[in-house]
Short mmCIF file of C-alpha atoms in Angstrom, two decimals:
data_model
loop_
_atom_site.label_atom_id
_atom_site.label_comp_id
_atom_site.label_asym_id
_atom_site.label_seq_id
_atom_site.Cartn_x
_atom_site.Cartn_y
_atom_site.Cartn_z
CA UNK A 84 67.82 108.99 118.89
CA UNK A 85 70.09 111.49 117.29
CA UNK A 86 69.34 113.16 114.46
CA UNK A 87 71.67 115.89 113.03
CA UNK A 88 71.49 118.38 109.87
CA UNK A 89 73.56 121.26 108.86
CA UNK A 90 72.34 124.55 107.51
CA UNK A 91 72.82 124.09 103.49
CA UNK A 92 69.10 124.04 102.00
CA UNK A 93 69.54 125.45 98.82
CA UNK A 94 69.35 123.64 95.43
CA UNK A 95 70.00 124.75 92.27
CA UNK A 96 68.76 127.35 91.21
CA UNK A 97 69.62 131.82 92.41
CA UNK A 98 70.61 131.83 95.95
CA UNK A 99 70.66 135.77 96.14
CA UNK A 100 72.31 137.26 93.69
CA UNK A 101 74.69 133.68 93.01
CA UNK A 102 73.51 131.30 90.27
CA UNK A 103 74.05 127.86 91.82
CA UNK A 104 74.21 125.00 89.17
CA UNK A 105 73.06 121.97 89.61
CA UNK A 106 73.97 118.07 88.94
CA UNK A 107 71.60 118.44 85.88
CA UNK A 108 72.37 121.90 84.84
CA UNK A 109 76.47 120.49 84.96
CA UNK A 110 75.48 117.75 82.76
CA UNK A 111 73.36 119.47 80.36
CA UNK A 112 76.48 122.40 80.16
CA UNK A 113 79.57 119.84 79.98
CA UNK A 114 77.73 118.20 77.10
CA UNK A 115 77.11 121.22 75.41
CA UNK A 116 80.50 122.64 75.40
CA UNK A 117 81.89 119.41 74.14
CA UNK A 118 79.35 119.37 71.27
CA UNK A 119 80.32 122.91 70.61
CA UNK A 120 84.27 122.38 70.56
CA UNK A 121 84.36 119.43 68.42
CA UNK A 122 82.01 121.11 65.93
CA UNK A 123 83.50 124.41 66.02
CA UNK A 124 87.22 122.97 66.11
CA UNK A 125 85.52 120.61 62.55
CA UNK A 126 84.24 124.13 60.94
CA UNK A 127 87.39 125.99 61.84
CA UNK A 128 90.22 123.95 60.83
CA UNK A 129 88.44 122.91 57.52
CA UNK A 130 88.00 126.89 56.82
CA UNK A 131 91.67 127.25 57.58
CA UNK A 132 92.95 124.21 56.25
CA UNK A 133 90.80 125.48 52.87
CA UNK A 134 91.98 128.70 53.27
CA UNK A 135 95.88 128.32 53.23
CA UNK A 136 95.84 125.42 50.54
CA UNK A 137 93.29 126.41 48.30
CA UNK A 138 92.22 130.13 49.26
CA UNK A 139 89.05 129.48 49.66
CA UNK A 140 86.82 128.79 52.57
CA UNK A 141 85.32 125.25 51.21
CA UNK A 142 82.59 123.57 51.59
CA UNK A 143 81.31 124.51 54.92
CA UNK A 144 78.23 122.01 54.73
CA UNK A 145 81.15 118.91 54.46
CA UNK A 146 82.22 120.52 57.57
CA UNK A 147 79.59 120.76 59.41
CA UNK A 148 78.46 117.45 58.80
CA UNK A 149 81.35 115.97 59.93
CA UNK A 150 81.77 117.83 62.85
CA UNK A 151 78.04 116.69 63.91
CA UNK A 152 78.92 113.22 63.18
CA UNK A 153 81.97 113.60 65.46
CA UNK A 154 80.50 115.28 68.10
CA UNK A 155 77.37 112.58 68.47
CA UNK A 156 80.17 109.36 68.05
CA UNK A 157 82.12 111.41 70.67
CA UNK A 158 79.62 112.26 73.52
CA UNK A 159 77.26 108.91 73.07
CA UNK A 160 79.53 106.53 74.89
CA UNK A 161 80.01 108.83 77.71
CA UNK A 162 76.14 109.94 77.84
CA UNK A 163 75.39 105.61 77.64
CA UNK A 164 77.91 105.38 80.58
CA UNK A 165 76.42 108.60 82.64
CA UNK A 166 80.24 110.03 82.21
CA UNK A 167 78.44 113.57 82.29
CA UNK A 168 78.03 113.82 86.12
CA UNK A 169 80.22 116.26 88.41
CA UNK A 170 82.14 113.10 90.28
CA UNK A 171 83.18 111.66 87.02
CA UNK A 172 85.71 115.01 86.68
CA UNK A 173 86.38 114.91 90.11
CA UNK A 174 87.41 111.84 90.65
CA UNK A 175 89.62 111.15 87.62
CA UNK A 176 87.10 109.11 85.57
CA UNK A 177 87.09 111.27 82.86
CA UNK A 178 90.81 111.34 81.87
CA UNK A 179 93.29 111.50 79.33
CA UNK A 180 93.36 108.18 78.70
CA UNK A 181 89.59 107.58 78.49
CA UNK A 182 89.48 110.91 76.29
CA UNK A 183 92.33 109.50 74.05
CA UNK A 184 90.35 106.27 73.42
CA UNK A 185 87.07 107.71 72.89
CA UNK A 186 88.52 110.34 70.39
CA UNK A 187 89.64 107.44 68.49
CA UNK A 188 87.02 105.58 68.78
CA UNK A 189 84.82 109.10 67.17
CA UNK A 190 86.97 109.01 64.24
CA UNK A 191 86.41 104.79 63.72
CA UNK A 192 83.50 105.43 63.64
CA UNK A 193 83.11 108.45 61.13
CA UNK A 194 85.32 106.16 58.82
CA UNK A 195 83.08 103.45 58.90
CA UNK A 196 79.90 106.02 57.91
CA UNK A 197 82.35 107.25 54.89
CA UNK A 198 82.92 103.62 53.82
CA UNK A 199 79.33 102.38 54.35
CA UNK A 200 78.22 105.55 52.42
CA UNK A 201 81.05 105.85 49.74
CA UNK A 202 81.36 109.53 51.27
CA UNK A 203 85.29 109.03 51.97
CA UNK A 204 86.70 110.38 48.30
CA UNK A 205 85.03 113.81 48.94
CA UNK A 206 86.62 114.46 52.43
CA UNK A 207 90.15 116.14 52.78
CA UNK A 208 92.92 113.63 54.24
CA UNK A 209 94.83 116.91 55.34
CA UNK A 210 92.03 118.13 57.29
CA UNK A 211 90.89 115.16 59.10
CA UNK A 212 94.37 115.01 60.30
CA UNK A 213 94.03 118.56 61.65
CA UNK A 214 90.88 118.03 63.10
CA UNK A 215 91.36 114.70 64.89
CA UNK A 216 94.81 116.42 66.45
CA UNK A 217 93.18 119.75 67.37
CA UNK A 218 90.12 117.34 68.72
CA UNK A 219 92.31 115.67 70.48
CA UNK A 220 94.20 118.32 72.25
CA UNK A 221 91.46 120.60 72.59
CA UNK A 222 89.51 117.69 74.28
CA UNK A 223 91.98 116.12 76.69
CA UNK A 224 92.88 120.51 77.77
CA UNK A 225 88.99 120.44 78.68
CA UNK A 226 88.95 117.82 80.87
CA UNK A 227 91.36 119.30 82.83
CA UNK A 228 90.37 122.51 82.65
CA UNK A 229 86.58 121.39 83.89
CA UNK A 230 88.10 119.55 86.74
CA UNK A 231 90.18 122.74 87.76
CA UNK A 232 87.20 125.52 87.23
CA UNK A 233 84.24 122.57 88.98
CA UNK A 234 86.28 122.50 92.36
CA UNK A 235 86.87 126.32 92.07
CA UNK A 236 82.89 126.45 91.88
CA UNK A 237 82.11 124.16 94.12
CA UNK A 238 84.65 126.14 97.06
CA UNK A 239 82.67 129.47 95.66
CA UNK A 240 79.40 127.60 96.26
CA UNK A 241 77.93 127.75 92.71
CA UNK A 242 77.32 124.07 92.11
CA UNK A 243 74.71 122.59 94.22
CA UNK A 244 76.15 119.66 95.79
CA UNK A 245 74.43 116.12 96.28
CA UNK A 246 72.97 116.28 99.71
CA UNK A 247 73.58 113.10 101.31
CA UNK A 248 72.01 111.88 105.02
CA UNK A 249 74.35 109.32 107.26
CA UNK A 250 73.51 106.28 108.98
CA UNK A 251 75.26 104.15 111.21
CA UNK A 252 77.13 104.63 114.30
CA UNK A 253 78.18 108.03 116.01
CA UNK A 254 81.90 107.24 115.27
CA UNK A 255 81.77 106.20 111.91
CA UNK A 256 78.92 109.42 110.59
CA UNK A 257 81.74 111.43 112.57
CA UNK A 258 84.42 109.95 110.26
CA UNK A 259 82.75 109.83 106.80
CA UNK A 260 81.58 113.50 107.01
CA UNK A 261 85.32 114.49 107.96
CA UNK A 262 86.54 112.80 104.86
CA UNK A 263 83.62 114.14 102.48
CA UNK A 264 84.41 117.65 104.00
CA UNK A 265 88.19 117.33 102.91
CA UNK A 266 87.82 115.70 99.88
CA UNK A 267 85.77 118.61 98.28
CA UNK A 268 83.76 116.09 95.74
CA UNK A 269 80.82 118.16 95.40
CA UNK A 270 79.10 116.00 98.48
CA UNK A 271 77.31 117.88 101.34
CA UNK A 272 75.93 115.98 104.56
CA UNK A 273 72.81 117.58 105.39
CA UNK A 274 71.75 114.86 108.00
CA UNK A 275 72.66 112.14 109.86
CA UNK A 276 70.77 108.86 112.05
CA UNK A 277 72.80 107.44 114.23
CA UNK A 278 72.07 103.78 114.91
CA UNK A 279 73.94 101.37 116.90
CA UNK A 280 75.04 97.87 115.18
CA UNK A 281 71.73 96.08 117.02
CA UNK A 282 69.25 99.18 116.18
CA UNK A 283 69.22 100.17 119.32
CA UNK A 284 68.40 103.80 119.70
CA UNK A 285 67.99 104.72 122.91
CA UNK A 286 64.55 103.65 124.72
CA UNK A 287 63.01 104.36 121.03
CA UNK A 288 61.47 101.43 119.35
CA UNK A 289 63.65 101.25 115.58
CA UNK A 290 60.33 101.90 113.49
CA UNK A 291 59.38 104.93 114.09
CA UNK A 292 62.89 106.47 114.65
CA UNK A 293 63.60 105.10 111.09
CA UNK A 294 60.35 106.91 109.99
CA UNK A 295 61.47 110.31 111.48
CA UNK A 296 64.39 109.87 109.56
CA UNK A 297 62.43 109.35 106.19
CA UNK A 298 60.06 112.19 107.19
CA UNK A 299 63.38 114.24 107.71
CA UNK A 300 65.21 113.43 104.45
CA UNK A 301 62.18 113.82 102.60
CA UNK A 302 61.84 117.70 103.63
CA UNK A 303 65.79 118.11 103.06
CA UNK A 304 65.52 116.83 99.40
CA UNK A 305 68.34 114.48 100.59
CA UNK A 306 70.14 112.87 97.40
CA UNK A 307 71.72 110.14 98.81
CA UNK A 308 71.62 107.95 101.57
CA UNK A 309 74.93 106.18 103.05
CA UNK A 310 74.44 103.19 105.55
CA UNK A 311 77.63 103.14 107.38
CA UNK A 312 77.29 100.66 109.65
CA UNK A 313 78.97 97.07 109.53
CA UNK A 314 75.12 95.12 110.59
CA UNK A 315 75.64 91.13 111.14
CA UNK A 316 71.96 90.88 111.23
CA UNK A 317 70.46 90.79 107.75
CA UNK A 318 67.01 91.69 109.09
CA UNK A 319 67.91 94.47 110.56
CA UNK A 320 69.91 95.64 107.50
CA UNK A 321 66.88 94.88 105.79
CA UNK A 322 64.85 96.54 107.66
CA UNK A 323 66.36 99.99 107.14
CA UNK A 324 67.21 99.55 103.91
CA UNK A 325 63.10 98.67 103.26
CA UNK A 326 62.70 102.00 105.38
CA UNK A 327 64.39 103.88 102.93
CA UNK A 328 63.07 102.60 99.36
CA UNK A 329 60.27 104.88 99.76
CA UNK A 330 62.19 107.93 99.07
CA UNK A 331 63.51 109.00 95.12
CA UNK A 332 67.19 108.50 96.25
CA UNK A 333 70.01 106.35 95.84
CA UNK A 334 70.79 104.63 98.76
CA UNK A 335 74.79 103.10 99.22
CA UNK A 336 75.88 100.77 101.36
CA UNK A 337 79.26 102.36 103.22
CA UNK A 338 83.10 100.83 102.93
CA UNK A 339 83.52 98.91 105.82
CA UNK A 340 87.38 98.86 107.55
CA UNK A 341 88.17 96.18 105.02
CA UNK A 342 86.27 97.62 101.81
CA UNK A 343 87.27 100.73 102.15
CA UNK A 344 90.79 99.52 101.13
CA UNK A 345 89.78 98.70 97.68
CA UNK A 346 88.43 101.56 95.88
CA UNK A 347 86.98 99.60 92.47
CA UNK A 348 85.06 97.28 94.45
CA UNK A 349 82.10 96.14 92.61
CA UNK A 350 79.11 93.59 92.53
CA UNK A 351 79.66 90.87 90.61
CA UNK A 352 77.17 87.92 89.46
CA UNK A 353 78.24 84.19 88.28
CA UNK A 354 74.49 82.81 87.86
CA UNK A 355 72.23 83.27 90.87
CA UNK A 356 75.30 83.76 93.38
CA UNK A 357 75.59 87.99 93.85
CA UNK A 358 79.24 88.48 95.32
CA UNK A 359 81.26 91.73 96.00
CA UNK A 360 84.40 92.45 93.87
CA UNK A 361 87.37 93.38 95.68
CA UNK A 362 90.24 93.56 92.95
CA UNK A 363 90.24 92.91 89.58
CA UNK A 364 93.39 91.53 87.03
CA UNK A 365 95.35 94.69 86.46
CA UNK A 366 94.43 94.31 82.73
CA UNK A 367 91.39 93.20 81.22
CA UNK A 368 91.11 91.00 77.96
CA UNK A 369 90.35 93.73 75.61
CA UNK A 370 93.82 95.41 77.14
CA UNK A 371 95.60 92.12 77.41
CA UNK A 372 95.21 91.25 73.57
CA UNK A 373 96.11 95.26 72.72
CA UNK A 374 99.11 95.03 74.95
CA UNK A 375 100.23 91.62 73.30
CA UNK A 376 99.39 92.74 70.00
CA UNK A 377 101.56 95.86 70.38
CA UNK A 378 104.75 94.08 71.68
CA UNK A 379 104.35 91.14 69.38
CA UNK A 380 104.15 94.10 66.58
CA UNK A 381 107.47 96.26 67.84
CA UNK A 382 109.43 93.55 69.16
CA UNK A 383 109.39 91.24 66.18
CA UNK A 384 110.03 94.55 63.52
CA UNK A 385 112.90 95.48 65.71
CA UNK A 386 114.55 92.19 65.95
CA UNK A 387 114.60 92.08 62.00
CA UNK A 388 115.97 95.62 61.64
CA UNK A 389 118.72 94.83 64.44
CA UNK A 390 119.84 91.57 63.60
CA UNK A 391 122.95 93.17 62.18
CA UNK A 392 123.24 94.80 65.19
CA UNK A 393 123.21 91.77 67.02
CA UNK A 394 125.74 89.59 64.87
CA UNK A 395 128.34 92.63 65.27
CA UNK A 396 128.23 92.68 69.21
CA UNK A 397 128.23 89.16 69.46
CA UNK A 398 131.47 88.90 67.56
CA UNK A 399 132.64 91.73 69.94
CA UNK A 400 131.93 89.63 73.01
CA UNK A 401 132.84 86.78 71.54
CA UNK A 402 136.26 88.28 70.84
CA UNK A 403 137.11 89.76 73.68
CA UNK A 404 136.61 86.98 76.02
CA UNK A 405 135.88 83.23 75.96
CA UNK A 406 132.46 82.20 76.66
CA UNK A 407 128.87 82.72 75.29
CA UNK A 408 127.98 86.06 73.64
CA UNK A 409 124.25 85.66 75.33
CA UNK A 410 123.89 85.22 78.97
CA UNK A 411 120.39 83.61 80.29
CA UNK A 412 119.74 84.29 83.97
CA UNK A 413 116.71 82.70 85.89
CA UNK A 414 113.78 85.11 86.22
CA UNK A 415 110.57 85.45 87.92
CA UNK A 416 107.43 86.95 84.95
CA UNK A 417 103.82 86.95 85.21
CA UNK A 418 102.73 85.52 88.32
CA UNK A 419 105.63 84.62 89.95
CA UNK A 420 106.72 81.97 86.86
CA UNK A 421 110.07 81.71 86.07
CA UNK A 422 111.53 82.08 82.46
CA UNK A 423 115.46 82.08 81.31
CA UNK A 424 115.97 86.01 80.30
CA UNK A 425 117.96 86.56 77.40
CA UNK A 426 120.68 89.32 77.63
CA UNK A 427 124.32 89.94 75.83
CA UNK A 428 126.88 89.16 78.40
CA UNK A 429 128.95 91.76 79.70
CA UNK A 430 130.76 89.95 82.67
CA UNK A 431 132.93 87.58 82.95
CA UNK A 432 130.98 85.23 84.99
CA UNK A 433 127.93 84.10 84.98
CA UNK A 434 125.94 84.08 88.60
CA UNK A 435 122.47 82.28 88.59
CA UNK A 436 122.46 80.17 91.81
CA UNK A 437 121.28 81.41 95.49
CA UNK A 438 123.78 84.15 95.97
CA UNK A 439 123.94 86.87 93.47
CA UNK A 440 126.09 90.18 93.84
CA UNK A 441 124.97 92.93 91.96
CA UNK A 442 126.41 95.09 89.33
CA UNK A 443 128.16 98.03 91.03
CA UNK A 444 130.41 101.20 89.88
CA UNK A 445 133.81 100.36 88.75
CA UNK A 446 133.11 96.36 88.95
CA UNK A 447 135.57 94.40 87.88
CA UNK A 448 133.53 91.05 86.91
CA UNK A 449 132.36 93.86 83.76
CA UNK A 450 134.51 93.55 80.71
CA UNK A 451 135.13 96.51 78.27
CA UNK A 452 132.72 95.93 75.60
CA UNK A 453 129.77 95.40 78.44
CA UNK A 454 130.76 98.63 80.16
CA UNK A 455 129.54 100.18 76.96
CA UNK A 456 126.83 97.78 75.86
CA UNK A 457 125.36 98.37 79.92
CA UNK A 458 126.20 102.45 79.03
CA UNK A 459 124.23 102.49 76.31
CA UNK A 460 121.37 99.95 77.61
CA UNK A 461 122.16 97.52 74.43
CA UNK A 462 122.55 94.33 76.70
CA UNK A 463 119.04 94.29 77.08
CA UNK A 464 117.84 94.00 73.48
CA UNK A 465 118.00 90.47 73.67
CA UNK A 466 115.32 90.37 75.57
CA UNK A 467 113.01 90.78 72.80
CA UNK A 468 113.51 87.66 72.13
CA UNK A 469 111.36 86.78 75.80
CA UNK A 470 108.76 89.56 74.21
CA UNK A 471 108.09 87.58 71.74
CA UNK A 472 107.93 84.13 73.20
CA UNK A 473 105.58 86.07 75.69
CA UNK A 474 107.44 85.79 79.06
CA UNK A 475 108.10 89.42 78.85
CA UNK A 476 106.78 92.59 77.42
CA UNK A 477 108.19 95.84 75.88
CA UNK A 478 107.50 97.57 79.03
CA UNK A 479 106.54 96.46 82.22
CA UNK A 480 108.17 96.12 85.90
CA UNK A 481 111.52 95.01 85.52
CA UNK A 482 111.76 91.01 86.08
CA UNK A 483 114.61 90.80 88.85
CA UNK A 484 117.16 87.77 89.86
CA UNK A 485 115.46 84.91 91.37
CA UNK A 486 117.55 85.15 95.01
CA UNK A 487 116.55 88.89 94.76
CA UNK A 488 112.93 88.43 94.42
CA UNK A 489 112.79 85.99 96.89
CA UNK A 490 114.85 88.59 99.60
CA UNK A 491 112.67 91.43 98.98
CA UNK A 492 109.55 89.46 98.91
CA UNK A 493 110.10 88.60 102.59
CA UNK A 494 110.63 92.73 103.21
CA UNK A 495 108.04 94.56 100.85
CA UNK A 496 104.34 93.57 101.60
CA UNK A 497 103.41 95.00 98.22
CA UNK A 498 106.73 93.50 96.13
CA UNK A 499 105.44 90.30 94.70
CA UNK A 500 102.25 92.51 93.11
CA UNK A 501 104.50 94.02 90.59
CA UNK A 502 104.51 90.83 88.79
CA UNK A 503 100.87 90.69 88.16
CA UNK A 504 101.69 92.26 85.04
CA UNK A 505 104.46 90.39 82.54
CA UNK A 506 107.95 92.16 83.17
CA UNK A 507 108.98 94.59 80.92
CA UNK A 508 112.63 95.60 78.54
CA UNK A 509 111.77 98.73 80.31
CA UNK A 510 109.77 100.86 82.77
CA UNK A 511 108.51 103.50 84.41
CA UNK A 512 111.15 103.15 87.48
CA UNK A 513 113.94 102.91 85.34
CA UNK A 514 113.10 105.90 83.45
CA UNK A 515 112.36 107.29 86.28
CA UNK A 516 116.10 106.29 87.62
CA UNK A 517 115.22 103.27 89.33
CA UNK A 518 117.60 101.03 87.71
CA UNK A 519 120.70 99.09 88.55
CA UNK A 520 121.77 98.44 92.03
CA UNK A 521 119.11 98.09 95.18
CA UNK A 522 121.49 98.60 98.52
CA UNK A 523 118.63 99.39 100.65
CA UNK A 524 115.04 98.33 101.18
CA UNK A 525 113.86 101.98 100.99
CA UNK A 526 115.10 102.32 97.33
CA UNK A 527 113.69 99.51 96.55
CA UNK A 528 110.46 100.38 97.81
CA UNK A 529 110.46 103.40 95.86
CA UNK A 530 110.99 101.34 92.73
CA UNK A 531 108.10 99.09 94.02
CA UNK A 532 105.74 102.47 93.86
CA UNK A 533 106.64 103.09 90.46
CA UNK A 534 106.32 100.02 89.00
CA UNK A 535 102.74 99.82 90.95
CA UNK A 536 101.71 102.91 89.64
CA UNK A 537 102.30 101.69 85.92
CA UNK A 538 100.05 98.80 86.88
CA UNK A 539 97.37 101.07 88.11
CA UNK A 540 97.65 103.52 85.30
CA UNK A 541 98.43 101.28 82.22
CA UNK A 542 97.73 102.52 78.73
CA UNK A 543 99.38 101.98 75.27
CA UNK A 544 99.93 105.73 75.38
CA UNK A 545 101.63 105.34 78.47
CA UNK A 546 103.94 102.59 77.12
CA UNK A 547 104.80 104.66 74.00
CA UNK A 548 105.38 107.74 76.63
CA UNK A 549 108.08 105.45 78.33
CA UNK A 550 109.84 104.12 75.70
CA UNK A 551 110.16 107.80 74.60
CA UNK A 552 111.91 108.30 77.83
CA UNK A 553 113.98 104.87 77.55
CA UNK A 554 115.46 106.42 74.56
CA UNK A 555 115.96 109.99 75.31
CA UNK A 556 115.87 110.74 79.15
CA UNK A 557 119.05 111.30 80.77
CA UNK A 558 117.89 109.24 83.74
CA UNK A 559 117.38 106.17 81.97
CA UNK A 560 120.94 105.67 81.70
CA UNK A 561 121.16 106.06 85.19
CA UNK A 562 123.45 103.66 87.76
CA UNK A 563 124.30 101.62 84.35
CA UNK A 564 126.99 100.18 86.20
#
């Protein structure tokens, strides 16, 4: 039997002359301070909107209504999802995203209280837009400020950090508390039972070493307890788990080799059958319907506004040289299924077969009017055209050649997960300057990354970010050979 502790017994609470805060004390403070910004932010930009259009201050009991309103529509989804704690800033769960959605969902809200209440005709239009912006900014600053100034007091040892015991083998305690010592997330390991995968401890029988262990975690005020161990005997599991259950903490089972890959692994229930989550579609349905809504929305206003557009570079291809003014190339989307992309051609052939050479500097397959339509990234607005019949979407990974895809599949372990998402007009490689011409396997890897990290990061503010870019980044127009 080996039992191990460090030398970290404090809790909350003075620890000499240092105030230590702990996980309650953080709650009770980040939930404070964003009560206090959202209703100071509603009291002062309704005195100073007032002020400079009216000169006076106005009614101040209009303002502080609405900033309590605000403030409770604002905080109650994170309090109902226990958003509050130290781990949810430290480990990116409280973001700009979320912040951005919750924000708007605050100000939904309010607007359905006006209407429900015939209140809306005595609030200021100018100062709801100055206090939902100010919200907003001063909101997503905190976040990241609180992130910043928690791991600044967790180094200077003023937060009181969960205390957490280990169990399982020697090598794997040895690894986990290496990683929670790096990763600075406000974890402390303040004991550790080894066990070997059959119980075995030694000549000790496994109940009362598993009872020293209680007694032990008990007098450390231990928070959590991790079983590390990867047991093929579900007694035995059972057993120490059962062990355990008498003490007020939370007790996790640890990633395995293969769990630990997946880092939004979850349990999941379909009836009576419990079963462990690995992955998860990249989007879900709410964010499915929102992204389809949205390109369904810009694609089919800005193939109305551009349909002169498109008549007067068709008659340019047209009259330059003989063939079709739209060239449809066979393309992987959504799940590997293929779809004819739309696109103005700008070459004088037409490759779709087995063998495809790409686009390169000074190519002479590119006539004149598609050296400037590739320039200028206008052969692609066709492709609203797949947005709309739903093979594609405004932005997304960009959907390559058939032969392509089927090259790099063979070479990239991670390639053929870029299409889990529909392909995109643009995307965060190409603005990025991942566009055009792939000579190695490296650069396409690197293309891969980006494309993977719009996956993993999706949000409509992130799509209107890189359409932003598409338009007014220099490196969009990169390699547009």
């Amino acid at each position: 039997m080996t039992i191990k502790f460090d030398a970290y017994r404090d809790r909350a609470g003075l620890r000499g002359s240092k105030l230590v805060l702990g996980s309650v004390g953080f709650t009770a403070g980040a939930l404070a301070i964003d009560v206090l910004v959202i209703f100071g932010l509603a009291m002062l930009t309704g005195i100073a909107y007032h002020w400079s259009m009216y000169g006076s201050v106005g009614a101040l009991d209009n303002f502080a209504m609405v900033g309590g309103i605000a403030a409770l529509c604002y905080t109650l989804p994170f309090l109902f999802r226990d958003e509050y704690r130290i781990n949810d800033y430290l480990e990116g769960r409280r973001s700009v995203g979320r912040t951005f959605l919750v924000w708007n969902y605050a100000f939904l809200c309010m607007a359905a209280i006006g209407f429900l209440t015939k209140t809306t005709g005595i609030f200021s239009r100018g100062w709801l837009t100055a206090f939902y912006l100010a919200g907003l900014c001063a909101l997503t600053g905190l976040v990241a400020i609180t992130s910043v100034v928690l791991r600044s007091m967790i180094d200077a040892g003023r937060i009181a950090c969960r205390r957490v015991m280990l169990v399982g083998a020697d090598d794997e305690i040895s690894r986990m508390s290496s990683v929670i010592a790096e990763e600075r997330a406000g974890v402390r390991v303040v004991a550790a039972q080894v066990l070997t995968a059959t119980g075995e401890t030694g000549s000790a029988p496994l109940k009362p070493v598993l009872d020293a262990a209680v007694a032990r975690a008990r007098a450390l005020q231990v928070d959590d307890i991790i079983l590390l161990s990867e047991w093929s005997r579900d007694s035995l599991i059972h057993d120490i788990v059962a062990a355990f259950t008498v003490l007020p903490v939370t007790i996790h089972l640890g990633a395995s080799s293969l769990l630990g890959r997946f880092s939004d692994a979850r349990v999941s229930r379909f009836g009576a059958v419990t079963a462990l989550s690995l992955t998860a579609p990249p989007l879900g349905p709410i964010q499915t319907i929102t992204k389809r809504a949205f390109d369904i929305a810009i694609a089919g206003t800005a193939l109305l506004l551009l349909a002169p557009l498109f008549a007067i570079i068709a008659a340019l291809i047209k009259f330059e040289s003989p063939g079709p003014a739209f060239f449809l190339q066979r393309r992987r989307g959504y799940n590997l299924e293929e779809f004819r992309i739309w696109k103005f051609r700008t070459m004088s052939t037409q490759e779709d077969g087995d063998q495809i050479v790409q686009a390169q500097a000074n190519d002479i397959r590119v006539t004149r009017v598609g050296r400037h339509l590739r320039r200028l990234n206008l052969d692609e607005l066709p492709q609203l055209i797949n947005v709309l019949r739903g093979e594609m979407s405004l932005v997304g990974p960009r959907p390559h050649a058939v032969a392509h895809d089927k090259m790099f599949e063979q070479r990239i372990l991670s390639y053929p997960r870029r299409l889990n998402v529909r392909p995109g007009i643009t995307g965060w490689a190409q603005v990025n300057g991942f566009r055009g011409r792939t000579q190695t396997d490296d650069a396409m890897r690197e293309r891969v990354e980006y494309d993977l990290y719009y996956i993993d990061n999706w949000s409509i503010v992130f799509d209107l970010y890189i359409m932003m870019l598409t338009v007014l980044s220099p490196k969009a127009f990169r390699n547009a050979h």
